[in-house]
Amino acid sequence: GDLVARADLLAAHRADLAAAGATKLDTAAKTAVKNGLPYIGYSYSAASSASDLIAGVEYTELDGAMELGRRLTREGILPSIGHSDAVYETALEAFENGYTHLTHFYSGMSGLVRRNSYRFPGLIESGYMEDGFTVEVIADGCHLPLSMLKHVYTAKGPSKTVLVTDAIRGAGQTEGHTIIGSLKNGYEVFIEDGVAKLLDRSAFAGSVATADRLVRNMYKHVCPLCDAVRMMTLTPARVVGLKTKGVL
């Protein structure tokens, strides 16, 4: 009920967001998460198409996620899976309920899950095993090594691979401190080696890549220039259902 209510809210906000020219709207849905329901983050690119609204749903293995996927799909909203511990059977069920896209492929995703000595394909393997899945990669050369970017490109192809910056406020900054979140309530991170890190260097804190950097990385190390540009432009436009963007 709560998830479907929020699906209604997303649909209702489409016209308001377009009118306001909003480029991003995100909600943590903290109450739902505390109650064991999937997190929903969503973004809007201020286009006329209702399909230019993406709902990124985490924890698709939890109750309510499949109903949410069906409802979002009916509303012309693309459900996307990210940061999930789902195994193949759950991922396939999610795909059949509208979740055809995987956000930030490999980042915070289950891979070859082991349960009671048995191994099960996780969400990463599902992205390859179900050919219909489209995937996003943060192609900054840090979140995924070049060898993995080559593997994703070879396996999924330019028509099903989307390049995404996932950049924070420090995008384009080469080195130094920046803030994640609001200037008032966010937290400090450090940028070095082309990526943002926690101050103790224990983990990445976010990307600082720009779109041109992703295209250069892919062209230099992975694929022909036309495919690199396509994965940054036409493919993401088609994934979200835009027919008037992505190609000149």
PDB file of C-alpha atoms in Angstrom:
ATOM      1  CA  GLY A   1       0.000   0.000   0.000  1.00  0.00           C
ATOM      2  CA  ASP A   2       2.684   2.506   0.954  1.00  0.00           C
ATOM      3  CA  LEU A   3       4.750   1.661  -2.118  1.00  0.00           C
ATOM      4  CA  VAL A   4       1.819   1.977  -4.480  1.00  0.00           C
ATOM      5  CA  ALA A   5       0.850   5.251  -2.828  1.00  0.00           C
ATOM      6  CA  ARG A   6       4.329   6.550  -3.565  1.00  0.00           C
ATOM      7  CA  ALA A   7       3.989   5.321  -7.156  1.00  0.00           C
ATOM      8  CA  ASP A   8       0.867   7.475  -7.387  1.00  0.00           C
ATOM      9  CA  LEU A   9       2.863  10.378  -5.949  1.00  0.00           C
ATOM     10  CA  LEU A  10       5.565   9.980  -8.592  1.00  0.00           C
ATOM     11  CA  ALA A  11       2.984   9.966 -11.356  1.00  0.00           C
ATOM     12  CA  ALA A  12       1.246  13.017  -9.927  1.00  0.00           C
ATOM     13  CA  HIS A  13       4.521  14.942  -9.733  1.00  0.00           C
ATOM     14  CA  ARG A  14       5.441  14.483 -13.395  1.00  0.00           C
ATOM     15  CA  ALA A  15       3.688  17.573 -14.724  1.00  0.00           C
ATOM     16  CA  ASP A  16       4.800  19.711 -11.781  1.00  0.00           C
ATOM     17  CA  LEU A  17       8.417  18.653 -12.226  1.00  0.00           C
ATOM     18  CA  ALA A  18       8.406  19.381 -15.931  1.00  0.00           C
ATOM     19  CA  ALA A  19       6.826  22.782 -15.378  1.00  0.00           C
ATOM     20  CA  ALA A  20       9.409  23.627 -12.730  1.00  0.00           C
ATOM     21  CA  GLY A  21      12.280  22.490 -14.949  1.00  0.00           C
ATOM     22  CA  ALA A  22      13.525  20.195 -12.194  1.00  0.00           C
ATOM     23  CA  THR A  23      16.630  18.180 -13.039  1.00  0.00           C
ATOM     24  CA  LYS A  24      16.645  15.877 -10.052  1.00  0.00           C
ATOM     25  CA  LEU A  25      14.292  14.890  -7.291  1.00  0.00           C
ATOM     26  CA  ASP A  26      15.279  12.265  -4.754  1.00  0.00           C
ATOM     27  CA  THR A  27      13.616  10.887  -1.663  1.00  0.00           C
ATOM     28  CA  ALA A  28      15.113   8.488   0.866  1.00  0.00           C
ATOM     29  CA  ALA A  29      11.743   7.122   1.962  1.00  0.00           C
ATOM     30  CA  LYS A  30      13.257   6.613   5.409  1.00  0.00           C
ATOM     31  CA  THR A  31      10.051   5.519   7.059  1.00  0.00           C
ATOM     32  CA  ALA A  32       9.484   2.796   4.489  1.00  0.00           C
ATOM     33  CA  VAL A  33      13.055   1.538   4.793  1.00  0.00           C
ATOM     34  CA  LYS A  34      12.688   1.260   8.563  1.00  0.00           C
ATOM     35  CA  ASN A  35       9.582  -0.817   7.956  1.00  0.00           C
ATOM     36  CA  GLY A  36      11.459  -3.140   5.614  1.00  0.00           C
ATOM     37  CA  LEU A  37      10.154  -1.717   2.348  1.00  0.00           C
ATOM     38  CA  PRO A  38      12.218  -0.899  -0.720  1.00  0.00           C
ATOM     39  CA  TYR A  39      13.996   2.429  -0.994  1.00  0.00           C
ATOM     40  CA  ILE A  40      12.845   4.604  -3.879  1.00  0.00           C
ATOM     41  CA  GLY A  41      15.004   7.275  -5.433  1.00  0.00           C
ATOM     42  CA  TYR A  42      13.744   8.979  -8.557  1.00  0.00           C
ATOM     43  CA  SER A  43      14.925  11.556 -11.062  1.00  0.00           C
ATOM     44  CA  TYR A  44      13.297  13.657 -13.736  1.00  0.00           C
ATOM     45  CA  SER A  45      14.955  15.375 -16.681  1.00  0.00           C
ATOM     46  CA  ALA A  46      12.326  18.024 -17.389  1.00  0.00           C
ATOM     47  CA  ALA A  47      11.210  16.534 -20.687  1.00  0.00           C
ATOM     48  CA  SER A  48       7.719  16.366 -22.071  1.00  0.00           C
ATOM     49  CA  SER A  49       7.639  12.565 -22.038  1.00  0.00           C
ATOM     50  CA  ALA A  50       6.152  10.943 -18.975  1.00  0.00           C
ATOM     51  CA  SER A  51       8.584   8.073 -19.468  1.00  0.00           C
ATOM     52  CA  ASP A  52      11.485  10.398 -18.621  1.00  0.00           C
ATOM     53  CA  LEU A  53      10.985   9.505 -14.994  1.00  0.00           C
ATOM     54  CA  ILE A  54      13.073   6.754 -13.458  1.00  0.00           C
ATOM     55  CA  ALA A  55      12.355   5.099 -10.149  1.00  0.00           C
ATOM     56  CA  GLY A  56      15.425   3.399  -8.743  1.00  0.00           C
ATOM     57  CA  VAL A  57      14.192   0.723  -6.378  1.00  0.00           C
ATOM     58  CA  GLU A  58      16.540  -0.985  -3.983  1.00  0.00           C
ATOM     59  CA  TYR A  59      15.935  -4.252  -2.165  1.00  0.00           C
ATOM     60  CA  THR A  60      13.623  -5.753  -4.763  1.00  0.00           C
ATOM     61  CA  GLU A  61      13.733  -8.959  -2.722  1.00  0.00           C
ATOM     62  CA  LEU A  62      11.499  -7.359  -0.077  1.00  0.00           C
ATOM     63  CA  ASP A  63       7.705  -7.393   0.133  1.00  0.00           C
ATOM     64  CA  GLY A  64       5.854  -4.909  -2.050  1.00  0.00           C
ATOM     65  CA  ALA A  65       8.534  -4.454  -4.696  1.00  0.00           C
ATOM     66  CA  MET A  66       6.806  -6.478  -7.422  1.00  0.00           C
ATOM     67  CA  GLU A  67       3.512  -4.681  -6.992  1.00  0.00           C
ATOM     68  CA  LEU A  68       5.389  -1.392  -7.120  1.00  0.00           C
ATOM     69  CA  GLY A  69       7.126  -2.405 -10.357  1.00  0.00           C
ATOM     70  CA  ARG A  70       3.838  -3.199 -12.052  1.00  0.00           C
ATOM     71  CA  ARG A  71       2.305   0.076 -10.922  1.00  0.00           C
ATOM     72  CA  LEU A  72       5.265   2.193 -11.996  1.00  0.00           C
ATOM     73  CA  THR A  73       5.297   0.490 -15.390  1.00  0.00           C
ATOM     74  CA  ARG A  74       1.593   1.220 -15.878  1.00  0.00           C
ATOM     75  CA  GLU A  75       2.324   4.876 -15.141  1.00  0.00           C
ATOM     76  CA  GLY A  76       5.075   5.000 -17.771  1.00  0.00           C
ATOM     77  CA  ILE A  77       7.836   5.096 -15.154  1.00  0.00           C
ATOM     78  CA  LEU A  78      10.902   2.891 -15.561  1.00  0.00           C
ATOM     79  CA  PRO A  79      11.655   0.827 -12.432  1.00  0.00           C
ATOM     80  CA  SER A  80      15.356   0.149 -11.944  1.00  0.00           C
ATOM     81  CA  ILE A  81      17.123  -2.201  -9.531  1.00  0.00           C
ATOM     82  CA  GLY A  82      20.194  -1.115  -7.591  1.00  0.00           C
ATOM     83  CA  HIS A  83      22.093  -2.028  -4.420  1.00  0.00           C
ATOM     84  CA  SER A  84      20.226  -5.268  -3.916  1.00  0.00           C
ATOM     85  CA  ASP A  85      21.035  -8.722  -2.531  1.00  0.00           C
ATOM     86  CA  ALA A  86      18.568 -10.404  -4.870  1.00  0.00           C
ATOM     87  CA  VAL A  87      19.398 -13.789  -6.387  1.00  0.00           C
ATOM     88  CA  TYR A  88      18.582 -14.810  -9.959  1.00  0.00           C
ATOM     89  CA  GLU A  89      15.058 -16.076  -9.280  1.00  0.00           C
ATOM     90  CA  THR A  90      14.086 -12.793  -7.631  1.00  0.00           C
ATOM     91  CA  ALA A  91      15.783 -10.747 -10.343  1.00  0.00           C
ATOM     92  CA  LEU A  92      13.905 -12.680 -13.022  1.00  0.00           C
ATOM     93  CA  GLU A  93      10.617 -12.148 -11.201  1.00  0.00           C
ATOM     94  CA  ALA A  94      11.436  -8.456 -10.942  1.00  0.00           C
ATOM     95  CA  PHE A  95      12.215  -8.314 -14.669  1.00  0.00           C
ATOM     96  CA  GLU A  96       8.829  -9.849 -15.436  1.00  0.00           C
ATOM     97  CA  ASN A  97       7.226  -7.166 -13.240  1.00  0.00           C
ATOM     98  CA  GLY A  98       8.799  -4.236 -15.048  1.00  0.00           C
ATOM     99  CA  TYR A  99      12.300  -3.931 -13.590  1.00  0.00           C
ATOM    100  CA  THR A 100      14.245  -4.050 -16.838  1.00  0.00           C
ATOM    101  CA  HIS A 101      17.169  -1.807 -15.858  1.00  0.00           C
ATOM    102  CA  LEU A 102      20.063  -2.249 -13.392  1.00  0.00           C
ATOM    103  CA  THR A 103      21.422   0.899 -11.754  1.00  0.00           C
ATOM    104  CA  HIS A 104      25.195   1.259 -11.218  1.00  0.00           C
ATOM    105  CA  PHE A 105      26.029  -2.255 -12.359  1.00  0.00           C
ATOM    106  CA  TYR A 106      28.302  -4.092  -9.886  1.00  0.00           C
ATOM    107  CA  SER A 107      28.033  -1.355  -7.219  1.00  0.00           C
ATOM    108  CA  GLY A 108      26.473  -2.762  -4.053  1.00  0.00           C
ATOM    109  CA  MET A 109      25.028  -5.732  -5.946  1.00  0.00           C
ATOM    110  CA  SER A 110      24.981  -9.380  -5.006  1.00  0.00           C
ATOM    111  CA  GLY A 111      27.282 -11.655  -6.951  1.00  0.00           C
ATOM    112  CA  LEU A 112      27.323 -15.453  -6.731  1.00  0.00           C
ATOM    113  CA  VAL A 113      25.525 -15.688  -3.398  1.00  0.00           C
ATOM    114  CA  ARG A 114      26.504 -18.580  -1.123  1.00  0.00           C
ATOM    115  CA  ARG A 115      23.862 -20.157   1.082  1.00  0.00           C
ATOM    116  CA  ASN A 116      24.473 -23.322   3.101  1.00  0.00           C
ATOM    117  CA  SER A 117      27.464 -24.246   0.945  1.00  0.00           C
ATOM    118  CA  TYR A 118      25.449 -23.851  -2.290  1.00  0.00           C
ATOM    119  CA  ARG A 119      26.087 -21.069  -4.750  1.00  0.00           C
ATOM    120  CA  PHE A 120      23.342 -19.060  -6.440  1.00  0.00           C
ATOM    121  CA  PRO A 121      23.577 -16.449  -9.208  1.00  0.00           C
ATOM    122  CA  GLY A 122      23.215 -12.976  -7.756  1.00  0.00           C
ATOM    123  CA  LEU A 123      22.030  -9.734  -9.329  1.00  0.00           C
ATOM    124  CA  ILE A 124      25.296  -9.237 -11.213  1.00  0.00           C
ATOM    125  CA  GLU A 125      25.046 -12.614 -12.915  1.00  0.00           C
ATOM    126  CA  SER A 126      21.360 -11.951 -13.570  1.00  0.00           C
ATOM    127  CA  GLY A 127      22.297  -8.889 -15.596  1.00  0.00           C
ATOM    128  CA  TYR A 128      24.061 -11.179 -18.032  1.00  0.00           C
ATOM    129  CA  MET A 129      21.802 -14.229 -17.825  1.00  0.00           C
ATOM    130  CA  GLU A 130      18.644 -12.246 -18.657  1.00  0.00           C
ATOM    131  CA  ASP A 131      19.531 -10.654 -21.969  1.00  0.00           C
ATOM    132  CA  GLY A 132      16.692  -8.146 -21.688  1.00  0.00           C
ATOM    133  CA  PHE A 133      18.274  -6.278 -18.784  1.00  0.00           C
ATOM    134  CA  THR A 134      19.903  -2.960 -19.609  1.00  0.00           C
ATOM    135  CA  VAL A 135      22.714  -1.878 -17.317  1.00  0.00           C
ATOM    136  CA  GLU A 136      24.448   1.302 -16.165  1.00  0.00           C
ATOM    137  CA  VAL A 137      28.178   1.507 -15.535  1.00  0.00           C
ATOM    138  CA  ILE A 138      30.092   4.272 -13.784  1.00  0.00           C
ATOM    139  CA  ALA A 139      32.855   4.293 -16.379  1.00  0.00           C
ATOM    140  CA  ASP A 140      35.300   6.531 -14.526  1.00  0.00           C
ATOM    141  CA  GLY A 141      37.938   3.796 -14.449  1.00  0.00           C
ATOM    142  CA  CYS A 142      37.740   3.703 -10.651  1.00  0.00           C
ATOM    143  CA  HIS A 143      34.375   2.198  -9.727  1.00  0.00           C
ATOM    144  CA  LEU A 144      35.036  -0.545 -12.262  1.00  0.00           C
ATOM    145  CA  PRO A 145      38.467  -1.478 -13.659  1.00  0.00           C
ATOM    146  CA  LEU A 146      38.950  -1.189 -17.390  1.00  0.00           C
ATOM    147  CA  SER A 147      38.961  -4.972 -17.724  1.00  0.00           C
ATOM    148  CA  MET A 148      35.431  -5.117 -16.303  1.00  0.00           C
ATOM    149  CA  LEU A 149      34.237  -2.250 -18.499  1.00  0.00           C
ATOM    150  CA  LYS A 150      35.489  -4.233 -21.497  1.00  0.00           C
ATOM    151  CA  HIS A 151      33.637  -7.310 -20.259  1.00  0.00           C
ATOM    152  CA  VAL A 152      30.353  -5.438 -19.782  1.00  0.00           C
ATOM    153  CA  TYR A 153      30.645  -3.841 -23.217  1.00  0.00           C
ATOM    154  CA  THR A 154      31.416  -7.166 -24.894  1.00  0.00           C
ATOM    155  CA  ALA A 155      28.645  -9.047 -23.097  1.00  0.00           C
ATOM    156  CA  LYS A 156      25.826  -6.486 -23.169  1.00  0.00           C
ATOM    157  CA  GLY A 157      26.740  -4.341 -26.170  1.00  0.00           C
ATOM    158  CA  PRO A 158      26.275  -0.603 -26.759  1.00  0.00           C
ATOM    159  CA  SER A 159      22.492  -0.852 -27.120  1.00  0.00           C
ATOM    160  CA  LYS A 160      22.071  -2.231 -23.579  1.00  0.00           C
ATOM    161  CA  THR A 161      24.888  -0.446 -21.748  1.00  0.00           C
ATOM    162  CA  VAL A 162      24.435   3.052 -20.357  1.00  0.00           C
ATOM    163  CA  LEU A 163      27.303   5.244 -19.182  1.00  0.00           C
ATOM    164  CA  VAL A 164      26.485   7.202 -16.030  1.00  0.00           C
ATOM    165  CA  THR A 165      28.606   9.649 -14.042  1.00  0.00           C
ATOM    166  CA  ASP A 166      26.835   9.291 -10.668  1.00  0.00           C
ATOM    167  CA  ALA A 167      28.770  12.453  -9.875  1.00  0.00           C
ATOM    168  CA  ILE A 168      28.606  14.373  -6.619  1.00  0.00           C
ATOM    169  CA  ARG A 169      29.092  18.103  -6.033  1.00  0.00           C
ATOM    170  CA  GLY A 170      32.849  17.817  -6.686  1.00  0.00           C
ATOM    171  CA  ALA A 171      32.399  16.701 -10.304  1.00  0.00           C
ATOM    172  CA  GLY A 172      35.404  17.753 -12.367  1.00  0.00           C
ATOM    173  CA  GLN A 173      37.483  18.547  -9.309  1.00  0.00           C
ATOM    174  CA  THR A 174      40.925  16.944  -9.422  1.00  0.00           C
ATOM    175  CA  GLU A 175      41.936  16.880  -5.768  1.00  0.00           C
ATOM    176  CA  GLY A 176      40.830  18.288  -2.443  1.00  0.00           C
ATOM    177  CA  HIS A 177      37.897  18.269  -0.065  1.00  0.00           C
ATOM    178  CA  THR A 178      34.225  18.479  -0.963  1.00  0.00           C
ATOM    179  CA  ILE A 179      30.853  17.849   0.659  1.00  0.00           C
ATOM    180  CA  ILE A 180      28.366  15.083  -0.076  1.00  0.00           C
ATOM    181  CA  GLY A 181      24.782  16.079   0.543  1.00  0.00           C
ATOM    182  CA  SER A 182      23.714  19.523   1.654  1.00  0.00           C
ATOM    183  CA  LEU A 183      26.312  22.085   2.645  1.00  0.00           C
ATOM    184  CA  LYS A 184      24.652  22.302   6.046  1.00  0.00           C
ATOM    185  CA  ASN A 185      24.029  18.656   6.864  1.00  0.00           C
ATOM    186  CA  GLY A 186      26.320  16.787   4.457  1.00  0.00           C
ATOM    187  CA  TYR A 187      29.664  15.211   5.268  1.00  0.00           C
ATOM    188  CA  GLU A 188      33.171  15.895   4.085  1.00  0.00           C
ATOM    189  CA  VAL A 189      35.014  13.607   1.680  1.00  0.00           C
ATOM    190  CA  PHE A 190      38.362  13.795  -0.099  1.00  0.00           C
ATOM    191  CA  ILE A 191      38.988  13.660  -3.839  1.00  0.00           C
ATOM    192  CA  GLU A 192      42.133  11.957  -5.112  1.00  0.00           C
ATOM    193  CA  ASP A 193      43.067   9.532  -7.873  1.00  0.00           C
ATOM    194  CA  GLY A 194      40.042  10.654  -9.864  1.00  0.00           C
ATOM    195  CA  VAL A 195      37.412   9.607  -7.316  1.00  0.00           C
ATOM    196  CA  ALA A 196      35.880  10.785  -4.030  1.00  0.00           C
ATOM    197  CA  LYS A 197      36.834   8.784  -0.941  1.00  0.00           C
ATOM    198  CA  LEU A 198      35.863   8.709   2.693  1.00  0.00           C
ATOM    199  CA  LEU A 199      38.339  10.620   4.806  1.00  0.00           C
ATOM    200  CA  ASP A 200      39.791   7.391   6.202  1.00  0.00           C
ATOM    201  CA  ARG A 201      40.208   6.087   2.612  1.00  0.00           C
ATOM    202  CA  SER A 202      38.265   2.948   3.547  1.00  0.00           C
ATOM    203  CA  ALA A 203      35.793   3.240   0.644  1.00  0.00           C
ATOM    204  CA  PHE A 204      34.731   5.339  -2.301  1.00  0.00           C
ATOM    205  CA  ALA A 205      32.345   8.138  -1.409  1.00  0.00           C
ATOM    206  CA  GLY A 206      31.139   8.999  -4.896  1.00  0.00           C
ATOM    207  CA  SER A 207      32.126   9.794  -8.443  1.00  0.00           C
ATOM    208  CA  VAL A 208      33.595  13.091  -9.646  1.00  0.00           C
ATOM    209  CA  ALA A 209      33.540  12.094 -13.314  1.00  0.00           C
ATOM    210  CA  THR A 210      31.985  14.208 -16.039  1.00  0.00           C
ATOM    211  CA  ALA A 211      30.287  12.777 -19.124  1.00  0.00           C
ATOM    212  CA  ASP A 212      33.189  13.616 -21.426  1.00  0.00           C
ATOM    213  CA  ARG A 213      35.567  11.706 -19.167  1.00  0.00           C
ATOM    214  CA  LEU A 214      33.421   8.581 -19.449  1.00  0.00           C
ATOM    215  CA  VAL A 215      33.336   8.814 -23.242  1.00  0.00           C
ATOM    216  CA  ARG A 216      37.109   9.323 -23.387  1.00  0.00           C
ATOM    217  CA  ASN A 217      37.730   6.345 -21.098  1.00  0.00           C
ATOM    218  CA  MET A 218      35.557   4.039 -23.158  1.00  0.00           C
ATOM    219  CA  TYR A 219      36.963   5.236 -26.478  1.00  0.00           C
ATOM    220  CA  LYS A 220      40.580   5.030 -25.353  1.00  0.00           C
ATOM    221  CA  HIS A 221      40.389   1.642 -23.651  1.00  0.00           C
ATOM    222  CA  VAL A 222      37.212  -0.223 -24.587  1.00  0.00           C
ATOM    223  CA  CYS A 223      35.297   0.520 -27.765  1.00  0.00           C
ATOM    224  CA  PRO A 224      34.968   2.586 -30.955  1.00  0.00           C
ATOM    225  CA  LEU A 225      34.097   6.257 -30.525  1.00  0.00           C
ATOM    226  CA  CYS A 226      30.610   5.897 -32.024  1.00  0.00           C
ATOM    227  CA  ASP A 227      29.710   3.228 -29.472  1.00  0.00           C
ATOM    228  CA  ALA A 228      31.118   5.300 -26.593  1.00  0.00           C
ATOM    229  CA  VAL A 229      29.017   8.292 -27.641  1.00  0.00           C
ATOM    230  CA  ARG A 230      25.973   6.090 -28.168  1.00  0.00           C
ATOM    231  CA  MET A 231      26.174   4.689 -24.631  1.00  0.00           C
ATOM    232  CA  MET A 232      26.262   8.248 -23.273  1.00  0.00           C
ATOM    233  CA  THR A 233      23.417   9.599 -25.408  1.00  0.00           C
ATOM    234  CA  LEU A 234      21.126   7.433 -27.522  1.00  0.00           C
ATOM    235  CA  THR A 235      21.088   4.319 -25.353  1.00  0.00           C
ATOM    236  CA  PRO A 236      20.031   6.054 -22.112  1.00  0.00           C
ATOM    237  CA  ALA A 237      17.397   8.023 -24.022  1.00  0.00           C
ATOM    238  CA  ARG A 238      15.945   4.817 -25.423  1.00  0.00           C
ATOM    239  CA  VAL A 239      16.115   3.038 -22.074  1.00  0.00           C
ATOM    240  CA  VAL A 240      13.867   5.652 -20.477  1.00  0.00           C
ATOM    241  CA  GLY A 241      11.600   5.850 -23.513  1.00  0.00           C
ATOM    242  CA  LEU A 242      12.618   9.204 -24.944  1.00  0.00           C
ATOM    243  CA  LYS A 243      12.109   9.451 -28.693  1.00  0.00           C
ATOM    244  CA  THR A 244      13.115  13.082 -29.179  1.00  0.00           C
ATOM    245  CA  LYS A 245      16.463  13.029 -27.360  1.00  0.00           C
ATOM    246  CA  GLY A 246      19.749  11.191 -27.609  1.00  0.00           C
ATOM    247  CA  VAL A 247      20.496  11.726 -31.325  1.00  0.00           C
ATOM    248  CA  LEU A 248      20.718  14.699 -33.641  1.00  0.00           C
TER     249      LEU A 248
END
